[in-house]
JSON list of C-alpha atoms in Angstrom, two decimals:
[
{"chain": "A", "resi": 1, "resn": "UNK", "atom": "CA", "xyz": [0.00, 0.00, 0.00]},
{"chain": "A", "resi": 2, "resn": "UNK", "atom": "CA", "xyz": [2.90, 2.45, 0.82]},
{"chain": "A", "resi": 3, "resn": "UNK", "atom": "CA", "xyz": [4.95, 1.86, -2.37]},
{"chain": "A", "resi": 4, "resn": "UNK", "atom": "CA", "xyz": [1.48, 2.35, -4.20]},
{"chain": "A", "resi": 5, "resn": "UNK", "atom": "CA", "xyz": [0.95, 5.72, -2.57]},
{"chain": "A", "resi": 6, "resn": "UNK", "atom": "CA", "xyz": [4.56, 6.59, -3.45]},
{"chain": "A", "resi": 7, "resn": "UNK", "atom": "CA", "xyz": [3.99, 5.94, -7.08]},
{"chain": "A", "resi": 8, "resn": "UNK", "atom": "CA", "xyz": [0.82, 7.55, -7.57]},
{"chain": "A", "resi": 9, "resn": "UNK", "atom": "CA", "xyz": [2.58, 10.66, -5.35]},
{"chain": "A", "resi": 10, "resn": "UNK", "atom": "CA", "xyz": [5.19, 9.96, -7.99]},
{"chain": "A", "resi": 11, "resn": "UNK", "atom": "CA", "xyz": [2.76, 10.33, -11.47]},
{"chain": "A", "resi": 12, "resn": "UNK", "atom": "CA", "xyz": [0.92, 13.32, -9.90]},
{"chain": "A", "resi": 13, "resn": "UNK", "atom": "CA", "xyz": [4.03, 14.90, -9.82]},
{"chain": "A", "resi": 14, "resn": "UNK", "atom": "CA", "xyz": [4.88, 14.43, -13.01]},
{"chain": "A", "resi": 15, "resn": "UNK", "atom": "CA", "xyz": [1.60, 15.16, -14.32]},
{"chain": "A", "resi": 16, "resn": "UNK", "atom": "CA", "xyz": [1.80, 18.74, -12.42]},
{"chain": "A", "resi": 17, "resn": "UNK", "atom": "CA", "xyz": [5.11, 19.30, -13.77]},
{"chain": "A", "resi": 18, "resn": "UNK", "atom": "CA", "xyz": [3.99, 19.11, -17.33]},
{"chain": "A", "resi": 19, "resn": "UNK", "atom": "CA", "xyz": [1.17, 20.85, -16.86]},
{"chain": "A", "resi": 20, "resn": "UNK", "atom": "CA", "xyz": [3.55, 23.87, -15.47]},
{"chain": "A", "resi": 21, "resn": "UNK", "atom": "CA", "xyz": [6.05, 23.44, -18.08]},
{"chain": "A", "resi": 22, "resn": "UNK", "atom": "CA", "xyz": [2.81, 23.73, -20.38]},
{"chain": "A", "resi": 23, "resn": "UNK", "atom": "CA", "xyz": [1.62, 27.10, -19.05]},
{"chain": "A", "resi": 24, "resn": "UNK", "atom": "CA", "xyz": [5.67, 28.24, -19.27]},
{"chain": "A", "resi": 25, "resn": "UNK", "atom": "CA", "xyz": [5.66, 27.84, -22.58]},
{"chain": "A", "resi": 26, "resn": "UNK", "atom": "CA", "xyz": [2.30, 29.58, -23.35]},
{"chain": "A", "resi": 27, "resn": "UNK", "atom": "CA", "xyz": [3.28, 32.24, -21.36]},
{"chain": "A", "resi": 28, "resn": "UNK", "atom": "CA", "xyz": [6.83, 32.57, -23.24]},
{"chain": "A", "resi": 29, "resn": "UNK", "atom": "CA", "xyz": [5.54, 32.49, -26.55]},
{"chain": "A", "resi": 30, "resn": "UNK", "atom": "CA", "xyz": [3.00, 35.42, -26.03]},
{"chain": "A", "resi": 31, "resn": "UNK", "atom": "CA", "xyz": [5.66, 37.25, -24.26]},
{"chain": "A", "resi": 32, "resn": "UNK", "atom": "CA", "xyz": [7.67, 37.17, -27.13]},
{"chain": "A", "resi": 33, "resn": "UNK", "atom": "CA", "xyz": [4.92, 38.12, -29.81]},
{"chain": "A", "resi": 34, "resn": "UNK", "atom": "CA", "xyz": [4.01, 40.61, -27.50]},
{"chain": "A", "resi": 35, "resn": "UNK", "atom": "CA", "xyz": [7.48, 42.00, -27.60]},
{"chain": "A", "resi": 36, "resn": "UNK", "atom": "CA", "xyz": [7.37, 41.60, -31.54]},
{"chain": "A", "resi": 37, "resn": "UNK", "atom": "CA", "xyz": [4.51, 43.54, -31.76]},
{"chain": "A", "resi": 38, "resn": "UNK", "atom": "CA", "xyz": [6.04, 46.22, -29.83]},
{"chain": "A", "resi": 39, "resn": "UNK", "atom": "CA", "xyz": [8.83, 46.31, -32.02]},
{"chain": "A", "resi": 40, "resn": "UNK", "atom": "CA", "xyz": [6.37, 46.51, -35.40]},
{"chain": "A", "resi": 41, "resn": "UNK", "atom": "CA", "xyz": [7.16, 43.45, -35.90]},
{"chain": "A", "resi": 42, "resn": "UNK", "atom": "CA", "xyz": [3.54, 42.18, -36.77]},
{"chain": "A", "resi": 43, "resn": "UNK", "atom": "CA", "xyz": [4.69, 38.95, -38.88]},
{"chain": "A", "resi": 44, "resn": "UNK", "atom": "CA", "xyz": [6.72, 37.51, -36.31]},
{"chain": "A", "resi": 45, "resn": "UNK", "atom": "CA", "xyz": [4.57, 38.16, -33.51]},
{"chain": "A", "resi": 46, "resn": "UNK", "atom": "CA", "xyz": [1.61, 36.60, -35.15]},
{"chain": "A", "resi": 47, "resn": "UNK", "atom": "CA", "xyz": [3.99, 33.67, -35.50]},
{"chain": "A", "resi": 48, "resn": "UNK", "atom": "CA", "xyz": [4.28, 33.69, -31.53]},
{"chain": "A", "resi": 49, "resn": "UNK", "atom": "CA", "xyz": [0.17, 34.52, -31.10]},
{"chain": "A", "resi": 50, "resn": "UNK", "atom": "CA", "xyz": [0.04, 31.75, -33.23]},
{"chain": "A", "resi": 51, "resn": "UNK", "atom": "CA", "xyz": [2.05, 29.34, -31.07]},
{"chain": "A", "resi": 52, "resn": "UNK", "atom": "CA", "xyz": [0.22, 30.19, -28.09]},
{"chain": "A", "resi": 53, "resn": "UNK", "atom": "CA", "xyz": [-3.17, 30.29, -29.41]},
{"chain": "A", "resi": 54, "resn": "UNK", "atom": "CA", "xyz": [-2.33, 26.45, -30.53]},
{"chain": "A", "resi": 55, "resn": "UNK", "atom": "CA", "xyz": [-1.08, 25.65, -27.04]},
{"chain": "A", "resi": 56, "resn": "UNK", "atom": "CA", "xyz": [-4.19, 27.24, -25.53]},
{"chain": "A", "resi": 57, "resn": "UNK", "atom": "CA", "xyz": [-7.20, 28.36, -27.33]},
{"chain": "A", "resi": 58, "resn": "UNK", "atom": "CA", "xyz": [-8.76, 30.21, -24.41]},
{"chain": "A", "resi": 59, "resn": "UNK", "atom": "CA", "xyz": [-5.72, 32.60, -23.65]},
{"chain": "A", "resi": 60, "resn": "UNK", "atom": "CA", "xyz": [-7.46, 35.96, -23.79]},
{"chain": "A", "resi": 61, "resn": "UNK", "atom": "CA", "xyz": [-4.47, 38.47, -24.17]},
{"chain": "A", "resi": 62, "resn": "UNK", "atom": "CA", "xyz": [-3.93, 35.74, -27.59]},
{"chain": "A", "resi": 63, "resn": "UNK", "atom": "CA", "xyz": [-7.33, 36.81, -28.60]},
{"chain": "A", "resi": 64, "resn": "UNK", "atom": "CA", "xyz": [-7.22, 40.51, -27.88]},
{"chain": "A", "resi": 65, "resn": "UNK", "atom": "CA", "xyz": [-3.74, 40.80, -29.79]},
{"chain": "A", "resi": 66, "resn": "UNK", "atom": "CA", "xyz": [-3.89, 39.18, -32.76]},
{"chain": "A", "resi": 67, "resn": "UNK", "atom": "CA", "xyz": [-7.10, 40.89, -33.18]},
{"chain": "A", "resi": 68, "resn": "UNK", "atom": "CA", "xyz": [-4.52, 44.40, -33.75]},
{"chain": "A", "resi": 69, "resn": "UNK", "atom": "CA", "xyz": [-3.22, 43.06, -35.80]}
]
């Protein structure tokens, strides 16, 4: 029973680390479009908008940006 908790302790740990690394990685890539589209850089940051918007379809700054576009 104890090595049982320790695994499932184990996956849920690993399941929360993924789903951090996930939000990291959303939250880079609209930092960077964001930065692009400071710059006038409107290509490259839709590239980034893009990224994110693929990684998470509900991110609302996403939304709001690549609408000014």
């Amino acid at each position: 029973d104890t090595e049982d908790a320790r695994q499932e302790y184990i996956w849920l740990q690993g399941e929360e680390i993924r789903f951090i690394y996930k939000k990291n990685r959303i939250h880079c890539n609209y930092l960077m479009a964001l930065g692009h589209l400071g710059l006038g850089n409107n290509e490259k940051a839709m590239k980034y908008f893009n990224i994110a918007a693929e990684m998470d379809n509900n991110h609302q700054g996403v939304q709001i940006h690549q609408k000014m576009i």
